[in-house]
PDB file of C-alpha atoms in Angstrom:
ATOM      1  CA  UNK A   7     -14.329-150.849  18.800  1.00  0.00           C
ATOM      2  CA  UNK A   8     -16.441-153.986  18.845  1.00  0.00           C
ATOM      3  CA  UNK A   9     -17.295-156.580  21.456  1.00  0.00           C
ATOM      4  CA  UNK A  10     -16.940-160.059  20.026  1.00  0.00           C
ATOM      5  CA  UNK A  11     -19.659-162.309  21.364  1.00  0.00           C
ATOM      6  CA  UNK A  12     -22.020-159.460  22.228  1.00  0.00           C
ATOM      7  CA  UNK A  13     -24.868-158.576  19.877  1.00  0.00           C
ATOM      8  CA  UNK A  14     -23.859-154.926  19.815  1.00  0.00           C
ATOM      9  CA  UNK A  15     -21.186-152.776  18.256  1.00  0.00           C
ATOM     10  CA  UNK A  16     -19.683-149.861  20.186  1.00  0.00           C
ATOM     11  CA  UNK A  17     -17.846-146.994  18.488  1.00  0.00           C
ATOM     12  CA  UNK A  18     -16.215-144.094  20.304  1.00  0.00           C
ATOM     13  CA  UNK A  19     -17.582-141.055  18.450  1.00  0.00           C
ATOM     14  CA  UNK A  20     -15.898-138.433  20.630  1.00  0.00           C
ATOM     15  CA  UNK A  21     -13.676-138.526  23.730  1.00  0.00           C
ATOM     16  CA  UNK A  22     -16.692-138.812  26.024  1.00  0.00           C
ATOM     17  CA  UNK A  23     -19.339-140.796  24.168  1.00  0.00           C
ATOM     18  CA  UNK A  24     -20.006-144.149  22.512  1.00  0.00           C
ATOM     19  CA  UNK A  25     -22.382-144.904  19.669  1.00  0.00           C
ATOM     20  CA  UNK A  26     -24.060-148.271  20.299  1.00  0.00           C
ATOM     21  CA  UNK A  27     -25.675-150.316  17.510  1.00  0.00           C
ATOM     22  CA  UNK A  28     -27.674-153.517  17.869  1.00  0.00           C
ATOM     23  CA  UNK A  29     -29.708-155.581  15.427  1.00  0.00           C
ATOM     24  CA  UNK A  30     -32.002-158.588  15.428  1.00  0.00           C
ATOM     25  CA  UNK A  31     -33.550-160.632  12.645  1.00  0.00           C
ATOM     26  CA  UNK A  32     -36.611-162.843  12.590  1.00  0.00           C
ATOM     27  CA  UNK A  33     -37.582-165.320   9.892  1.00  0.00           C
ATOM     28  CA  UNK A  34     -40.461-167.771   9.354  1.00  0.00           C
ATOM     29  CA  UNK A  35     -42.454-166.475  12.333  1.00  0.00           C
ATOM     30  CA  UNK A  36     -45.757-164.869  11.402  1.00  0.00           C
ATOM     31  CA  UNK A  37     -48.796-165.485   9.196  1.00  0.00           C
ATOM     32  CA  UNK A  38     -47.240-166.401   5.840  1.00  0.00           C
ATOM     33  CA  UNK A  39     -47.981-169.776   4.233  1.00  0.00           C
ATOM     34  CA  UNK A  40     -44.513-171.216   4.885  1.00  0.00           C
ATOM     35  CA  UNK A  41     -43.942-169.690   8.310  1.00  0.00           C
ATOM     36  CA  UNK A  42     -42.837-172.358  10.775  1.00  0.00           C
ATOM     37  CA  UNK A  43     -44.312-170.665  13.857  1.00  0.00           C
ATOM     38  CA  UNK A  44     -47.750-169.123  13.379  1.00  0.00           C
ATOM     39  CA  UNK A  45     -48.299-166.000  15.441  1.00  0.00           C
ATOM     40  CA  UNK A  46     -49.698-162.586  14.616  1.00  0.00           C
ATOM     41  CA  UNK A  47     -47.355-160.209  12.820  1.00  0.00           C
ATOM     42  CA  UNK A  48     -47.851-157.758  15.669  1.00  0.00           C
ATOM     43  CA  UNK A  49     -46.262-160.270  18.050  1.00  0.00           C
ATOM     44  CA  UNK A  50     -43.374-160.755  15.611  1.00  0.00           C
ATOM     45  CA  UNK A  51     -42.884-157.000  15.416  1.00  0.00           C
ATOM     46  CA  UNK A  52     -43.008-156.532  19.175  1.00  0.00           C
ATOM     47  CA  UNK A  53     -40.597-159.289  20.102  1.00  0.00           C
ATOM     48  CA  UNK A  54     -38.018-158.494  17.415  1.00  0.00           C
ATOM     49  CA  UNK A  55     -38.058-154.854  18.452  1.00  0.00           C
ATOM     50  CA  UNK A  56     -37.663-155.830  22.103  1.00  0.00           C
ATOM     51  CA  UNK A  57     -34.488-157.784  21.384  1.00  0.00           C
ATOM     52  CA  UNK A  58     -32.754-154.897  19.638  1.00  0.00           C
ATOM     53  CA  UNK A  59     -33.882-152.388  22.275  1.00  0.00           C
ATOM     54  CA  UNK A  60     -32.761-154.680  25.093  1.00  0.00           C
ATOM     55  CA  UNK A  61     -29.240-154.994  23.755  1.00  0.00           C
ATOM     56  CA  UNK A  62     -28.791-151.218  23.572  1.00  0.00           C
ATOM     57  CA  UNK A  63     -30.354-150.541  26.969  1.00  0.00           C
ATOM     58  CA  UNK A  64     -28.437-153.344  28.699  1.00  0.00           C
ATOM     59  CA  UNK A  65     -25.082-151.634  28.086  1.00  0.00           C
ATOM     60  CA  UNK A  66     -26.371-148.399  29.610  1.00  0.00           C
ATOM     61  CA  UNK A  67     -27.158-146.613  26.338  1.00  0.00           C
ATOM     62  CA  UNK A  68     -30.304-144.701  25.463  1.00  0.00           C
ATOM     63  CA  UNK A  69     -31.922-145.567  22.091  1.00  0.00           C
ATOM     64  CA  UNK A  70     -32.040-142.671  19.622  1.00  0.00           C
ATOM     65  CA  UNK A  71     -33.184-144.037  16.245  1.00  0.00           C
ATOM     66  CA  UNK A  72     -34.019-147.360  14.588  1.00  0.00           C
ATOM     67  CA  UNK A  73     -34.441-149.099  11.244  1.00  0.00           C
ATOM     68  CA  UNK A  74     -37.140-151.593  10.287  1.00  0.00           C
ATOM     69  CA  UNK A  75     -36.357-153.858   7.317  1.00  0.00           C
ATOM     70  CA  UNK A  76     -39.421-155.863   6.276  1.00  0.00           C
ATOM     71  CA  UNK A  77     -38.880-158.553   3.638  1.00  0.00           C
ATOM     72  CA  UNK A  78     -42.595-158.651   2.819  1.00  0.00           C
ATOM     73  CA  UNK A  79     -45.267-156.582   1.096  1.00  0.00           C
ATOM     74  CA  UNK A  80     -46.401-153.300   2.665  1.00  0.00           C
ATOM     75  CA  UNK A  81     -49.978-154.552   3.145  1.00  0.00           C
ATOM     76  CA  UNK A  82     -50.939-156.539   5.103  1.00  0.00           C
ATOM     77  CA  UNK A  83     -47.664-157.929   6.491  1.00  0.00           C
ATOM     78  CA  UNK A  84     -45.747-154.661   6.566  1.00  0.00           C
ATOM     79  CA  UNK A  85     -48.515-152.696   8.215  1.00  0.00           C
ATOM     80  CA  UNK A  86     -49.093-155.332  10.892  1.00  0.00           C
ATOM     81  CA  UNK A  87     -45.393-155.783  11.638  1.00  0.00           C
ATOM     82  CA  UNK A  88     -45.045-152.012  12.031  1.00  0.00           C
ATOM     83  CA  UNK A  89     -47.997-151.957  14.421  1.00  0.00           C
ATOM     84  CA  UNK A  90     -46.095-154.421  16.591  1.00  0.00           C
ATOM     85  CA  UNK A  91     -42.907-152.350  16.404  1.00  0.00           C
ATOM     86  CA  UNK A  92     -44.774-149.232  17.514  1.00  0.00           C
ATOM     87  CA  UNK A  93     -46.634-151.090  20.257  1.00  0.00           C
ATOM     88  CA  UNK A  94     -43.359-152.308  21.752  1.00  0.00           C
ATOM     89  CA  UNK A  95     -41.865-148.821  21.644  1.00  0.00           C
ATOM     90  CA  UNK A  96     -44.923-147.476  23.454  1.00  0.00           C
ATOM     91  CA  UNK A  97     -44.795-150.332  25.983  1.00  0.00           C
ATOM     92  CA  UNK A  98     -41.146-149.435  26.645  1.00  0.00           C
ATOM     93  CA  UNK A  99     -42.000-145.748  27.023  1.00  0.00           C
ATOM     94  CA  UNK A 100     -40.009-144.761  23.941  1.00  0.00           C
ATOM     95  CA  UNK A 101     -40.698-142.687  20.856  1.00  0.00           C
ATOM     96  CA  UNK A 102     -38.041-143.160  18.170  1.00  0.00           C
ATOM     97  CA  UNK A 103     -37.677-141.986  14.603  1.00  0.00           C
ATOM     98  CA  UNK A 104     -37.383-144.921  12.230  1.00  0.00           C
ATOM     99  CA  UNK A 105     -36.339-145.679   8.669  1.00  0.00           C
ATOM    100  CA  UNK A 106     -38.620-148.329   7.152  1.00  0.00           C
ATOM    101  CA  UNK A 107     -38.289-150.481   4.046  1.00  0.00           C
ATOM    102  CA  UNK A 108     -40.641-153.152   2.661  1.00  0.00           C
ATOM    103  CA  UNK A 109     -40.497-155.575  -0.289  1.00  0.00           C
ATOM    104  CA  UNK A 110     -42.503-154.110  -3.173  1.00  0.00           C
ATOM    105  CA  UNK A 111     -41.220-156.130  -6.128  1.00  0.00           C
ATOM    106  CA  UNK A 112     -41.515-159.813  -5.246  1.00  0.00           C
ATOM    107  CA  UNK A 113     -44.223-161.957  -3.644  1.00  0.00           C
ATOM    108  CA  UNK A 114     -43.063-163.694  -0.460  1.00  0.00           C
ATOM    109  CA  UNK A 115     -44.204-166.817   1.334  1.00  0.00           C
ATOM    110  CA  UNK A 116     -42.321-166.449   4.626  1.00  0.00           C
ATOM    111  CA  UNK A 117     -42.135-163.568   7.061  1.00  0.00           C
ATOM    112  CA  UNK A 118     -38.816-161.738   7.283  1.00  0.00           C
ATOM    113  CA  UNK A 119     -38.024-158.848   9.625  1.00  0.00           C
ATOM    114  CA  UNK A 120     -34.841-157.062  10.666  1.00  0.00           C
ATOM    115  CA  UNK A 121     -34.590-154.392  13.359  1.00  0.00           C
ATOM    116  CA  UNK A 122     -31.614-152.167  14.159  1.00  0.00           C
ATOM    117  CA  UNK A 123     -31.448-149.750  17.074  1.00  0.00           C
ATOM    118  CA  UNK A 124     -28.834-147.026  17.501  1.00  0.00           C
ATOM    119  CA  UNK A 125     -28.169-145.406  20.862  1.00  0.00           C
ATOM    120  CA  UNK A 126     -25.602-143.342  22.721  1.00  0.00           C
ATOM    121  CA  UNK A 127     -23.957-143.625  26.119  1.00  0.00           C
ATOM    122  CA  UNK A 128     -21.392-141.598  28.024  1.00  0.00           C
ATOM    123  CA  UNK A 129     -18.005-143.331  28.114  1.00  0.00           C
ATOM    124  CA  UNK A 130     -18.028-143.608  31.901  1.00  0.00           C
ATOM    125  CA  UNK A 131     -21.514-145.183  31.908  1.00  0.00           C
ATOM    126  CA  UNK A 132     -20.866-148.028  29.440  1.00  0.00           C
ATOM    127  CA  UNK A 133     -21.940-151.314  31.072  1.00  0.00           C
ATOM    128  CA  UNK A 134     -19.483-153.782  29.560  1.00  0.00           C
ATOM    129  CA  UNK A 135     -16.849-155.526  31.650  1.00  0.00           C
ATOM    130  CA  UNK A 136     -17.867-153.827  34.900  1.00  0.00           C
ATOM    131  CA  UNK A 137     -18.284-157.091  36.854  1.00  0.00           C
ATOM    132  CA  UNK A 138     -15.945-157.848  39.735  1.00  0.00           C
ATOM    133  CA  UNK A 139     -14.491-160.953  41.322  1.00  0.00           C
ATOM    134  CA  UNK A 140     -16.940-162.270  43.889  1.00  0.00           C
ATOM    135  CA  UNK A 141     -20.010-161.060  41.981  1.00  0.00           C
ATOM    136  CA  UNK A 142     -22.965-163.421  41.878  1.00  0.00           C
ATOM    137  CA  UNK A 143     -24.344-164.229  38.420  1.00  0.00           C
ATOM    138  CA  UNK A 144     -28.114-164.529  38.050  1.00  0.00           C
ATOM    139  CA  UNK A 145     -30.629-165.410  35.363  1.00  0.00           C
ATOM    140  CA  UNK A 146     -33.843-163.390  35.347  1.00  0.00           C
ATOM    141  CA  UNK A 147     -36.862-164.825  33.524  1.00  0.00           C
ATOM    142  CA  UNK A 148     -37.329-168.110  31.696  1.00  0.00           C
ATOM    143  CA  UNK A 149     -35.839-169.141  28.341  1.00  0.00           C
ATOM    144  CA  UNK A 150     -38.644-169.598  25.799  1.00  0.00           C
ATOM    145  CA  UNK A 151     -38.536-170.013  22.049  1.00  0.00           C
ATOM    146  CA  UNK A 152     -40.819-170.642  19.076  1.00  0.00           C
ATOM    147  CA  UNK A 153     -44.284-171.973  19.862  1.00  0.00           C
ATOM    148  CA  UNK A 154     -43.658-171.545  23.614  1.00  0.00           C
ATOM    149  CA  UNK A 155     -44.078-167.825  23.147  1.00  0.00           C
ATOM    150  CA  UNK A 156     -47.194-166.104  21.819  1.00  0.00           C
ATOM    151  CA  UNK A 157     -47.747-163.331  24.375  1.00  0.00           C
ATOM    152  CA  UNK A 158     -45.282-160.407  24.483  1.00  0.00           C
ATOM    153  CA  UNK A 159     -46.533-159.651  28.010  1.00  0.00           C
ATOM    154  CA  UNK A 160     -46.035-163.199  29.298  1.00  0.00           C
ATOM    155  CA  UNK A 161     -45.351-162.737  33.055  1.00  0.00           C
ATOM    156  CA  UNK A 162     -42.520-165.296  32.920  1.00  0.00           C
ATOM    157  CA  UNK A 163     -40.364-163.350  30.456  1.00  0.00           C
ATOM    158  CA  UNK A 164     -38.260-160.213  30.757  1.00  0.00           C
ATOM    159  CA  UNK A 165     -39.631-156.859  29.653  1.00  0.00           C
ATOM    160  CA  UNK A 166     -37.807-153.596  28.948  1.00  0.00           C
ATOM    161  CA  UNK A 167     -38.927-152.226  32.309  1.00  0.00           C
ATOM    162  CA  UNK A 168     -36.938-154.920  34.135  1.00  0.00           C
ATOM    163  CA  UNK A 169     -33.733-153.881  32.372  1.00  0.00           C
ATOM    164  CA  UNK A 170     -34.302-150.279  33.417  1.00  0.00           C
ATOM    165  CA  UNK A 171     -34.900-151.357  37.013  1.00  0.00           C
ATOM    166  CA  UNK A 172     -31.692-153.390  37.076  1.00  0.00           C
ATOM    167  CA  UNK A 173     -29.729-150.473  35.650  1.00  0.00           C
ATOM    168  CA  UNK A 174     -31.051-148.264  38.449  1.00  0.00           C
ATOM    169  CA  UNK A 175     -30.188-150.748  41.229  1.00  0.00           C
ATOM    170  CA  UNK A 176     -26.869-150.064  43.021  1.00  0.00           C
ATOM    171  CA  UNK A 177     -24.553-153.051  42.932  1.00  0.00           C
ATOM    172  CA  UNK A 178     -25.830-154.450  39.633  1.00  0.00           C
ATOM    173  CA  UNK A 179     -22.961-154.571  37.149  1.00  0.00           C
ATOM    174  CA  UNK A 180     -23.149-156.214  33.696  1.00  0.00           C
ATOM    175  CA  UNK A 181     -26.444-157.178  32.033  1.00  0.00           C
ATOM    176  CA  UNK A 182     -26.688-159.399  28.931  1.00  0.00           C
ATOM    177  CA  UNK A 183     -29.978-160.419  27.251  1.00  0.00           C
ATOM    178  CA  UNK A 184     -29.996-164.131  26.403  1.00  0.00           C
ATOM    179  CA  UNK A 185     -30.796-165.203  22.857  1.00  0.00           C
ATOM    180  CA  UNK A 186     -30.350-168.330  20.778  1.00  0.00           C
ATOM    181  CA  UNK A 187     -26.933-169.145  22.294  1.00  0.00           C
ATOM    182  CA  UNK A 188     -28.428-169.938  25.679  1.00  0.00           C
ATOM    183  CA  UNK A 189     -27.790-168.860  29.255  1.00  0.00           C
ATOM    184  CA  UNK A 190     -24.401-170.511  29.731  1.00  0.00           C
ATOM    185  CA  UNK A 191     -22.823-168.906  26.663  1.00  0.00           C
ATOM    186  CA  UNK A 192     -24.020-165.441  27.674  1.00  0.00           C
ATOM    187  CA  UNK A 193     -22.879-165.915  31.280  1.00  0.00           C
ATOM    188  CA  UNK A 194     -19.458-166.993  30.061  1.00  0.00           C
ATOM    189  CA  UNK A 195     -19.340-163.909  27.838  1.00  0.00           C
ATOM    190  CA  UNK A 196     -20.171-161.742  30.841  1.00  0.00           C
ATOM    191  CA  UNK A 197     -17.240-163.275  32.715  1.00  0.00           C
ATOM    192  CA  UNK A 198     -14.900-162.947  29.743  1.00  0.00           C
ATOM    193  CA  UNK A 199     -15.714-159.256  29.289  1.00  0.00           C
ATOM    194  CA  UNK A 200     -14.662-158.681  32.890  1.00  0.00           C
ATOM    195  CA  UNK A 201     -11.586-160.937  32.554  1.00  0.00           C
ATOM    196  CA  UNK A 202     -12.933-163.281  35.211  1.00  0.00           C
ATOM    197  CA  UNK A 203     -13.733-166.984  35.442  1.00  0.00           C
ATOM    198  CA  UNK A 204     -17.299-168.234  35.860  1.00  0.00           C
ATOM    199  CA  UNK A 205     -17.996-170.882  38.492  1.00  0.00           C
ATOM    200  CA  UNK A 206     -21.349-172.557  37.745  1.00  0.00           C
ATOM    201  CA  UNK A 207     -23.608-173.819  40.517  1.00  0.00           C
ATOM    202  CA  UNK A 208     -24.625-177.247  39.229  1.00  0.00           C
ATOM    203  CA  UNK A 209     -27.829-177.132  41.291  1.00  0.00           C
ATOM    204  CA  UNK A 210     -29.281-174.044  39.580  1.00  0.00           C
ATOM    205  CA  UNK A 211     -31.950-176.166  37.854  1.00  0.00           C
ATOM    206  CA  UNK A 212     -32.152-174.251  34.555  1.00  0.00           C
ATOM    207  CA  UNK A 213     -31.461-175.629  31.100  1.00  0.00           C
ATOM    208  CA  UNK A 214     -28.384-173.503  30.455  1.00  0.00           C
ATOM    209  CA  UNK A 215     -28.083-174.463  26.793  1.00  0.00           C
ATOM    210  CA  UNK A 216     -31.683-173.817  25.729  1.00  0.00           C
ATOM    211  CA  UNK A 217     -32.354-170.965  23.317  1.00  0.00           C
ATOM    212  CA  UNK A 218     -34.131-168.004  24.891  1.00  0.00           C
ATOM    213  CA  UNK A 219     -35.497-166.973  21.492  1.00  0.00           C
ATOM    214  CA  UNK A 220     -36.285-163.240  21.509  1.00  0.00           C
ATOM    215  CA  UNK A 221     -34.331-162.547  24.717  1.00  0.00           C
ATOM    216  CA  UNK A 222     -37.018-163.853  27.060  1.00  0.00           C
ATOM    217  CA  UNK A 223     -34.470-163.929  29.896  1.00  0.00           C
ATOM    218  CA  UNK A 224     -31.213-162.195  30.765  1.00  0.00           C
ATOM    219  CA  UNK A 225     -28.109-162.764  32.836  1.00  0.00           C
ATOM    220  CA  UNK A 226     -26.552-160.174  35.105  1.00  0.00           C
ATOM    221  CA  UNK A 227     -23.870-159.835  37.746  1.00  0.00           C
ATOM    222  CA  UNK A 228     -24.419-158.346  41.180  1.00  0.00           C
ATOM    223  CA  UNK A 229     -22.249-157.596  44.165  1.00  0.00           C
ATOM    224  CA  UNK A 230     -22.298-160.431  46.670  1.00  0.00           C
ATOM    225  CA  UNK A 231     -23.576-157.909  49.216  1.00  0.00           C
ATOM    226  CA  UNK A 232     -26.951-157.737  47.431  1.00  0.00           C
ATOM    227  CA  UNK A 233     -29.531-160.267  48.575  1.00  0.00           C
ATOM    228  CA  UNK A 234     -31.546-162.099  45.947  1.00  0.00           C
ATOM    229  CA  UNK A 235     -34.825-161.233  47.676  1.00  0.00           C
ATOM    230  CA  UNK A 236     -33.897-157.537  47.498  1.00  0.00           C
ATOM    231  CA  UNK A 237     -33.446-157.839  43.737  1.00  0.00           C
ATOM    232  CA  UNK A 238     -36.715-159.706  43.134  1.00  0.00           C
ATOM    233  CA  UNK A 239     -38.735-157.301  45.277  1.00  0.00           C
ATOM    234  CA  UNK A 240     -38.502-154.752  42.474  1.00  0.00           C
ATOM    235  CA  UNK A 241     -38.871-157.040  39.452  1.00  0.00           C
ATOM    236  CA  UNK A 242     -42.523-158.130  39.311  1.00  0.00           C
ATOM    237  CA  UNK A 243     -41.629-161.491  40.865  1.00  0.00           C
ATOM    238  CA  UNK A 244     -40.004-162.876  37.743  1.00  0.00           C
ATOM    239  CA  UNK A 245     -38.095-166.088  38.364  1.00  0.00           C
ATOM    240  CA  UNK A 246     -34.596-165.234  39.572  1.00  0.00           C
ATOM    241  CA  UNK A 247     -32.029-168.034  39.682  1.00  0.00           C
ATOM    242  CA  UNK A 248     -28.441-167.775  40.872  1.00  0.00           C
ATOM    243  CA  UNK A 249     -26.380-169.651  38.304  1.00  0.00           C
ATOM    244  CA  UNK A 250     -22.879-169.034  39.583  1.00  0.00           C
ATOM    245  CA  UNK A 251     -20.262-166.537  40.641  1.00  0.00           C
ATOM    246  CA  UNK A 252     -17.222-164.794  39.228  1.00  0.00           C
ATOM    247  CA  UNK A 253     -13.792-165.782  40.502  1.00  0.00           C
ATOM    248  CA  UNK A 254     -10.277-164.561  39.749  1.00  0.00           C
TER     249      UNK A 254
END
């Protein structure tokens, strides 16, 4: 059972539980000669890990295990990328077993990294298509990509802790991390999953087509009874913008 348009796959493994799988890849971002964006490998490791974790957490699942596929030599690139992976897990309050592979046969001139995360969720807690007509649709955080992003703890971007806080807030329904497709595409996917139409507020002021790179922002739906200031009071004052609402 898959969800076309979402960066996860969901499989019912027993009558009461789903297995959730997400993955993210990153290329040409690091310290190799031909990397397009020059940042430390630890940053590359952290942000790629965050994307895959975010996708699993956003549907209500709890991560259980992960894989780390590094298309570079074990030392120094592999070691530094793994440091970033482990730092992000610690920052998210997680400790996961991982299968790791590095390139040991060929020299490489660009950084390549792939992360997969596998989690589980009870069938009645799966957060896909739970939005309702009348829900408000928000964007939390700012879309950033490439050279705009060098600090994994940038106060303008979403962290794992914000996803957990949204999940724990009554009245919050679907949550979708935004990636390279942009805010509008993800918001439309949120509406489609719930079999609703999305009405966009033209005055929202965000670039809805801009890539958010490693999921630096997210979209979510909330009951119209929830005030925006109530939501932001628990989210470290990240920028929160209402981008539209769901209609029949």
